[in-house]
CSV table of C-alpha atoms in Angstrom, one decimal:
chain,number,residue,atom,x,y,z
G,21,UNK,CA,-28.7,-117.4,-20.0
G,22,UNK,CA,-26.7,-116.0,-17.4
G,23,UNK,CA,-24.5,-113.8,-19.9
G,24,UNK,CA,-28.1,-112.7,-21.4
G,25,UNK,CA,-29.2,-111.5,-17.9
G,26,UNK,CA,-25.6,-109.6,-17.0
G,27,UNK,CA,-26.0,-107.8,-20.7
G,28,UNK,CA,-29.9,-106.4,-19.5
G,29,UNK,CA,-28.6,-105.2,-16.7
G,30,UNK,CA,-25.9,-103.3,-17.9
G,31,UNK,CA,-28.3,-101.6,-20.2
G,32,UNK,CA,-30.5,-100.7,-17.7
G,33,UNK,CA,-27.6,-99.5,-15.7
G,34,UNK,CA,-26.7,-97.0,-18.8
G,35,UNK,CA,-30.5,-96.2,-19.2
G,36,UNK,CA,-30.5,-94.9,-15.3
G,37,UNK,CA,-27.0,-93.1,-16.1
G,38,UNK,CA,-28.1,-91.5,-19.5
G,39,UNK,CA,-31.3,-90.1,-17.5
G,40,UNK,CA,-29.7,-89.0,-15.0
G,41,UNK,CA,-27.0,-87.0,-16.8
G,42,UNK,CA,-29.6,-85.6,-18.7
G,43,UNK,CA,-31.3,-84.6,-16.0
G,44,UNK,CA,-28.4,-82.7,-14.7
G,45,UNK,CA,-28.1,-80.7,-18.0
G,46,UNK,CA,-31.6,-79.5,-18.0
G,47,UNK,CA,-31.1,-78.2,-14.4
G,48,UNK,CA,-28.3,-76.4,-15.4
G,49,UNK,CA,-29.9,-74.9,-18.4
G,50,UNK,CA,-32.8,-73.5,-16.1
G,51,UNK,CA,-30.4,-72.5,-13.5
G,52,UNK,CA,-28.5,-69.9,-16.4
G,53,UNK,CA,-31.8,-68.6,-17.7
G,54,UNK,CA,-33.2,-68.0,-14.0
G,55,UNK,CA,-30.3,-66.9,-11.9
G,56,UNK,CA,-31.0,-66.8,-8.3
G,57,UNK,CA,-30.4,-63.7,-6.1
G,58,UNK,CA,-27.7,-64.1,-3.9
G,59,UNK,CA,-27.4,-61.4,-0.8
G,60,UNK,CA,-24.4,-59.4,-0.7
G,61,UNK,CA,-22.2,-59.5,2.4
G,62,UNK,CA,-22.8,-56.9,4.8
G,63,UNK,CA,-19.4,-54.9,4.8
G,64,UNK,CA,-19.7,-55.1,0.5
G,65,UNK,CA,-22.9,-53.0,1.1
G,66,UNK,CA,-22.4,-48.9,-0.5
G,67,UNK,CA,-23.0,-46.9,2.3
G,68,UNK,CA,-23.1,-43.0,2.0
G,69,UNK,CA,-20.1,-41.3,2.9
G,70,UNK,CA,-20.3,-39.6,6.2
G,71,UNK,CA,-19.8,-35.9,6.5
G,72,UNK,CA,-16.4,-34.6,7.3
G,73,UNK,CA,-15.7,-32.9,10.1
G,74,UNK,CA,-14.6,-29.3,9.0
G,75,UNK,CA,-12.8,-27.4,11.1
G,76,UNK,CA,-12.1,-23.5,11.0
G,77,UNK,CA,-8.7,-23.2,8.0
G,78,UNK,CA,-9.3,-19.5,8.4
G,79,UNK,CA,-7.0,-19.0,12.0
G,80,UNK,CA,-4.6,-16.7,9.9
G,81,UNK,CA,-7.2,-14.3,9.6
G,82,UNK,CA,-8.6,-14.7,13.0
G,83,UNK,CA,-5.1,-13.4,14.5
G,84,UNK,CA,-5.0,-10.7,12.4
G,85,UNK,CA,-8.2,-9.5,13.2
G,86,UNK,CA,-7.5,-10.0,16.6
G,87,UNK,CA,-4.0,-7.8,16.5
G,88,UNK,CA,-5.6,-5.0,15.3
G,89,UNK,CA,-8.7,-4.7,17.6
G,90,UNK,CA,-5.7,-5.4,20.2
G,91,UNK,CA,-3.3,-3.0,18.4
G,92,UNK,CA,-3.2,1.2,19.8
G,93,UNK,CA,-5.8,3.6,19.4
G,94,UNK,CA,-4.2,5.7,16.8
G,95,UNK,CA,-2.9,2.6,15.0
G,96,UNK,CA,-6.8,1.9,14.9
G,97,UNK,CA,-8.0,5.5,14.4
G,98,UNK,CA,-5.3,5.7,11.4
G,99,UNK,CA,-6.3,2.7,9.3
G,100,UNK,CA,-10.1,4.2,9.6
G,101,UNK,CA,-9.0,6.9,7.8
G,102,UNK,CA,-6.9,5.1,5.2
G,103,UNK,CA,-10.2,3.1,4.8
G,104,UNK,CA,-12.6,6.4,3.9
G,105,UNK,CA,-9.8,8.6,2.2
G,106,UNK,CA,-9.2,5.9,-0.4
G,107,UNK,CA,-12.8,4.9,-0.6
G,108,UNK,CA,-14.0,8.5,-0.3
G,109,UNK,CA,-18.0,7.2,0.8
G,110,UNK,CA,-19.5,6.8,4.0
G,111,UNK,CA,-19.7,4.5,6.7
G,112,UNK,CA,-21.4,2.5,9.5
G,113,UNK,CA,-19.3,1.5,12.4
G,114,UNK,CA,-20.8,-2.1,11.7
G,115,UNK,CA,-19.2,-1.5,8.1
G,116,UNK,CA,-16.2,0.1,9.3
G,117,UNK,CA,-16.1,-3.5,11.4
G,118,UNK,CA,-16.4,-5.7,8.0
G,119,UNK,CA,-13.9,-3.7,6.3
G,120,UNK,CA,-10.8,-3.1,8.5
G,121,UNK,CA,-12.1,-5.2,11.2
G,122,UNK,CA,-11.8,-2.0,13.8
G,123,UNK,CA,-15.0,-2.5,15.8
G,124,UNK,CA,-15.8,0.6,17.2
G,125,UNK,CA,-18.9,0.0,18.9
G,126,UNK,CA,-16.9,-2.1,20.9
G,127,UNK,CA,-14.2,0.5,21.6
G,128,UNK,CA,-15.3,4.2,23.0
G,129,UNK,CA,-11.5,5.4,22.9
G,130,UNK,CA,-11.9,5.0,18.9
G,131,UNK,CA,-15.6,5.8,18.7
G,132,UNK,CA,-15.0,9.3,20.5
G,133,UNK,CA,-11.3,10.2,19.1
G,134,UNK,CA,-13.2,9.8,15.4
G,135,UNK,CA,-16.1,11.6,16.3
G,136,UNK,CA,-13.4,14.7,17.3
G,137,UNK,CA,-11.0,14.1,14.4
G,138,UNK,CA,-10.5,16.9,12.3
G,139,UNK,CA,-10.4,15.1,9.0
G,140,UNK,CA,-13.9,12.8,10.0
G,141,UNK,CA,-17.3,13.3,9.0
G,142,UNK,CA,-19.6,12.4,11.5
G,143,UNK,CA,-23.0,13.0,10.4
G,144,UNK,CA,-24.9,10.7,13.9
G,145,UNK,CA,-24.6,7.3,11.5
G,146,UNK,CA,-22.2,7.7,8.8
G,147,UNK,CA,-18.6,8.5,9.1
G,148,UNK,CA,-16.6,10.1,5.7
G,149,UNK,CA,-13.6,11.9,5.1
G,150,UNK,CA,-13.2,15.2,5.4
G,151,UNK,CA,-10.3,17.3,3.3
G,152,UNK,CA,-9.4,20.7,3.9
G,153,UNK,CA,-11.0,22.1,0.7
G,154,UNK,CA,-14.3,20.4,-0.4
G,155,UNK,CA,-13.6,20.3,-4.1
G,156,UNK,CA,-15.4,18.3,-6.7
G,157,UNK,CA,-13.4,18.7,-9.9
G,158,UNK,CA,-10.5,20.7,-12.1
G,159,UNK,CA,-13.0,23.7,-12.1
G,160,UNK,CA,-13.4,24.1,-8.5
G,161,UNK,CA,-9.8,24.1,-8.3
G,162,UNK,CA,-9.0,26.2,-10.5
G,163,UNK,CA,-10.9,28.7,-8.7
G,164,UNK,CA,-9.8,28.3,-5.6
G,165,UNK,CA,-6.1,28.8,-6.4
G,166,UNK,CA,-7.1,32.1,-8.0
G,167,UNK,CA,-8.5,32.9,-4.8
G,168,UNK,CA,-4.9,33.0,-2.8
G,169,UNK,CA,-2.5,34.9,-5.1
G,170,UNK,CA,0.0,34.8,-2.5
G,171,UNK,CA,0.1,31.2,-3.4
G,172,UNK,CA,-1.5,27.9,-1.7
G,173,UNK,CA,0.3,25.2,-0.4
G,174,UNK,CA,0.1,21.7,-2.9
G,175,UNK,CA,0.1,19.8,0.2
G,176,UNK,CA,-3.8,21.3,1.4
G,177,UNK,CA,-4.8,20.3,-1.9
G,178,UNK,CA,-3.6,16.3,-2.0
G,179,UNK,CA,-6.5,15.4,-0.5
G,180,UNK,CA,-9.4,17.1,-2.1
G,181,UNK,CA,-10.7,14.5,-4.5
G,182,UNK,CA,-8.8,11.5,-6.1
G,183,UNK,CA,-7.8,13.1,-9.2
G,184,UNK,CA,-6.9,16.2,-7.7
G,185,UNK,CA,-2.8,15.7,-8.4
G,186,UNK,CA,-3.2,15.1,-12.2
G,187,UNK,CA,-6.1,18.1,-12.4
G,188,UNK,CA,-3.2,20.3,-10.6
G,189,UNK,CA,-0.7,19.1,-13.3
G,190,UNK,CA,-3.3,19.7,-16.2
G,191,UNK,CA,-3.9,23.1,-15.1
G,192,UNK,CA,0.2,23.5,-14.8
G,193,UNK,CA,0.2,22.5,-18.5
G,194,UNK,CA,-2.6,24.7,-20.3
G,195,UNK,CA,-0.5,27.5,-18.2
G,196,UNK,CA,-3.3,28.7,-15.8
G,197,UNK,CA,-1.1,27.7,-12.6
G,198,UNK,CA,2.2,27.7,-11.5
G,199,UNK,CA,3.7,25.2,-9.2
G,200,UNK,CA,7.2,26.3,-7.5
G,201,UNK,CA,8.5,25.1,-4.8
G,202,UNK,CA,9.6,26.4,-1.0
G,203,UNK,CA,13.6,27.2,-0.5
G,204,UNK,CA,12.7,26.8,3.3
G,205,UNK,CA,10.3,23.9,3.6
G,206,UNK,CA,10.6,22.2,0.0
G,207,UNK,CA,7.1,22.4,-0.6
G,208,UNK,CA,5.1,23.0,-3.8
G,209,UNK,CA,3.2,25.8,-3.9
G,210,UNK,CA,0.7,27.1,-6.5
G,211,UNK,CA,0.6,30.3,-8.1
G,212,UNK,CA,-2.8,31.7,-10.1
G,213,UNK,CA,-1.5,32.3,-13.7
G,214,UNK,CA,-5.2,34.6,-14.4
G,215,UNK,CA,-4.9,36.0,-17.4
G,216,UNK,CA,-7.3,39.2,-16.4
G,217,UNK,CA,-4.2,40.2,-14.6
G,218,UNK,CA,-1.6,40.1,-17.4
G,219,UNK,CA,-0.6,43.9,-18.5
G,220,UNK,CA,1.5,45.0,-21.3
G,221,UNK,CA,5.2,46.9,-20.6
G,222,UNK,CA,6.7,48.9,-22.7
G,223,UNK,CA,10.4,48.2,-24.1
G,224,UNK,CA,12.2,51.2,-22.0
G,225,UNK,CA,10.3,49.8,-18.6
G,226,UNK,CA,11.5,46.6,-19.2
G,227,UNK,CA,15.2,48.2,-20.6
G,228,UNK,CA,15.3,50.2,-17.0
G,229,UNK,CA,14.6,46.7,-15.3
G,230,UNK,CA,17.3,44.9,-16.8
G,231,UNK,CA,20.0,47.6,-15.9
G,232,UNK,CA,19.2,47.2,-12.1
G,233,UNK,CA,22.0,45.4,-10.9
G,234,UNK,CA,21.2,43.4,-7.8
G,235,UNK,CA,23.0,42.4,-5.0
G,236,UNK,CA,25.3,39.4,-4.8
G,237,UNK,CA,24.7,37.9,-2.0
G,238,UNK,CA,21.3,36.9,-1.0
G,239,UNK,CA,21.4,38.2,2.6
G,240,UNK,CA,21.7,42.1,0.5
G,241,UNK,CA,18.7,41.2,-1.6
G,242,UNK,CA,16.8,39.8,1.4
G,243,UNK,CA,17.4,43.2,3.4
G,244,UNK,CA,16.3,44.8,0.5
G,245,UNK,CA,12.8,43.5,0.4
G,246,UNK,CA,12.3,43.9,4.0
G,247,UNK,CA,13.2,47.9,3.6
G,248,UNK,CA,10.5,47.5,1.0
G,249,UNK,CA,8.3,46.3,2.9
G,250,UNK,CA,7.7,42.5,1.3
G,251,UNK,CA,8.5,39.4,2.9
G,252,UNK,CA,11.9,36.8,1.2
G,253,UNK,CA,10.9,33.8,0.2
G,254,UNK,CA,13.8,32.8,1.5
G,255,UNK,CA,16.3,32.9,4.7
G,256,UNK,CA,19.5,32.4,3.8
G,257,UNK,CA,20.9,33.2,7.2
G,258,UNK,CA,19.2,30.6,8.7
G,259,UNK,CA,20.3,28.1,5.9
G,260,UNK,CA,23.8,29.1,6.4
G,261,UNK,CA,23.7,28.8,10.3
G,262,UNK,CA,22.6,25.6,10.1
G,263,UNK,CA,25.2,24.4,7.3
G,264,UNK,CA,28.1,25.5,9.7
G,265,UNK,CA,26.5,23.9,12.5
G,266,UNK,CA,26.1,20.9,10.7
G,267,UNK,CA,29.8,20.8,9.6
G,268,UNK,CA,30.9,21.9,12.9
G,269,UNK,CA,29.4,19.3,14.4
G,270,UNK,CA,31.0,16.4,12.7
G,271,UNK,CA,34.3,14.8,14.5
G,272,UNK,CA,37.7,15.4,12.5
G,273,UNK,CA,39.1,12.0,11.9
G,274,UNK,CA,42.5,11.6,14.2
G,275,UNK,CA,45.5,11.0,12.4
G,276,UNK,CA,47.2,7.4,13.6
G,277,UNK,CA,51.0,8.0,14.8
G,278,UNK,CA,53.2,6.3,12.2
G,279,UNK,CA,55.5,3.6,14.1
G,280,UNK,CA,58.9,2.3,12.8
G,281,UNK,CA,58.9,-1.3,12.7
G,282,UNK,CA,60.8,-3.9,10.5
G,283,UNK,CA,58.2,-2.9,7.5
G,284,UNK,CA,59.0,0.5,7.2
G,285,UNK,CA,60.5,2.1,4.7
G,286,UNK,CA,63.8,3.8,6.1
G,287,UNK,CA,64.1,6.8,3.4
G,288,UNK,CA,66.7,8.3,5.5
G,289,UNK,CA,69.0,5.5,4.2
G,290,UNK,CA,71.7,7.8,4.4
G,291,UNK,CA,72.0,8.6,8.2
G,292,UNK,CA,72.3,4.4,9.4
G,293,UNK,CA,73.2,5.6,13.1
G,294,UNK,CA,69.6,7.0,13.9
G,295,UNK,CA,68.2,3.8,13.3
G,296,UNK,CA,70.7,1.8,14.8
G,297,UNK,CA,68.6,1.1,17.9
């Protein structure tokens, strides 16, 4: 009997265990279809990044603004000009501030001396550049070099209009002008070619012309012209002058005493006695 009983109970006991474990597995099974919200920690939270801090990267440009408003008044006055001879329109000071950075509201000295400047446009608002010759094109030019048959200096004429250099050379081309250049100042200077002018000359003219012998030095042909009553291009007096002052001027080199010593080359091998000493 007592064997009977310890046998019941130990199948109860595995009754109570097999319940209970699967108990636990059905809790587990609702647990993985339902899963239960846990809070993330605080410091796992995604925050927004916070705005940086941006600080001015542009100092470079800040001292070079600052030299300039800080440098001379023709240093200022000259990059103004620079600014509306390469850009050819006009300006407003406050313009004139954003592109050079010369304020010249802020400066009368500049404001005044660009008002008074003989290449500036001042028109009460609106500064431009202003060339010697107001020409607009290959045409105009071409008509005003006609107008000086003496001859017009190249340099007048660099600033007209952009293309004015390659019209001048364009014009040199088709023949219509020639460009020759200064003895004295080594300047170009340019000639009307106008064919209205050219005449014909006959054979024994030009025969007579070559037969004129002409002086051989300059300074006779020079005289010449003057007792004519027509201006040299040239001054060769004043050219030479200057040469010989020029080589005048330069220090002959001294000549060094040659020394005996124990290097030199006796070639007076023949008298021993002078050299005894």
């Amino acid at each position: 009997m007592a064997l009977q009983e310890q046998l019941d109970r130990f199948k109860k006991q595995q009754e109570r265990c097999q319940s209970t474990l699967s108990g636990i597995a059905a809790s587990k099974s609702v647990s993985k279809s339902t899963p239960k919200f846990t809070p993330a920690p605080a410091a796992s939270i995604a925050r927004p990044p916070a705005p940086a801090v941006k600080f001015s990267n542009d100092t470079e440009r800040l001292q070079h603004i600052n030299s300039i408003r800080k440098s001379p008044v023709g240093a200022q006055i000259k990059r103004v000009i620079d600014l509306l001879l390469e850009t050819r329109q006009a300006f407003t000071p406050e313009q004139i501030n954003e592109a050079c950075y010369v304020d010249i509201n802020s400066n009368k000295a500049v404001y005044d001396s660009l008002r008074n400047n003989p290449k500036v446009h001042y028109d009460g608002r609106r500064f431009s550049y202003k060339s010697k010759h107001d020409l607009k094109d290959k045409n105009q030019l071409l008509y005003l070099v006609r107008k000086f048959p003496e001859g017009i200096a190249v340099i007048d004429l660099k600033d007209a209009y952009p293309s004015v250099m390659e019209d001048l050379q364009a014009l040199k081309a088709s023949g219509q002008v020639w460009l020759l250049s200064n003895f004295d100042s080594q300047e170009d200077i340019a000639y009307p070619n106008d064919p209205r002018i050219q005449i014909k000359v006959d054979d024994d003219l030009k025969q007579l012309f070559r037969e004129i012998e002409l002086p051989r030095d300059m300074l006779d042909v020079e005289k010449d012209l003057q007792k004519n009553g027509m201006k040299p291009a040239t001054n060769t007096a004043k050219r030479r002058a200057n040469a010989q002052h020029v080589a005048s001027s330069k220090p002959k080199p001294k000549k060094k005493k040659q020394e005996i010593s124990k290097r030199t080359k006796l070639t007076n091998a023949h008298l021993p006695e002078l050299f005894k000493n």
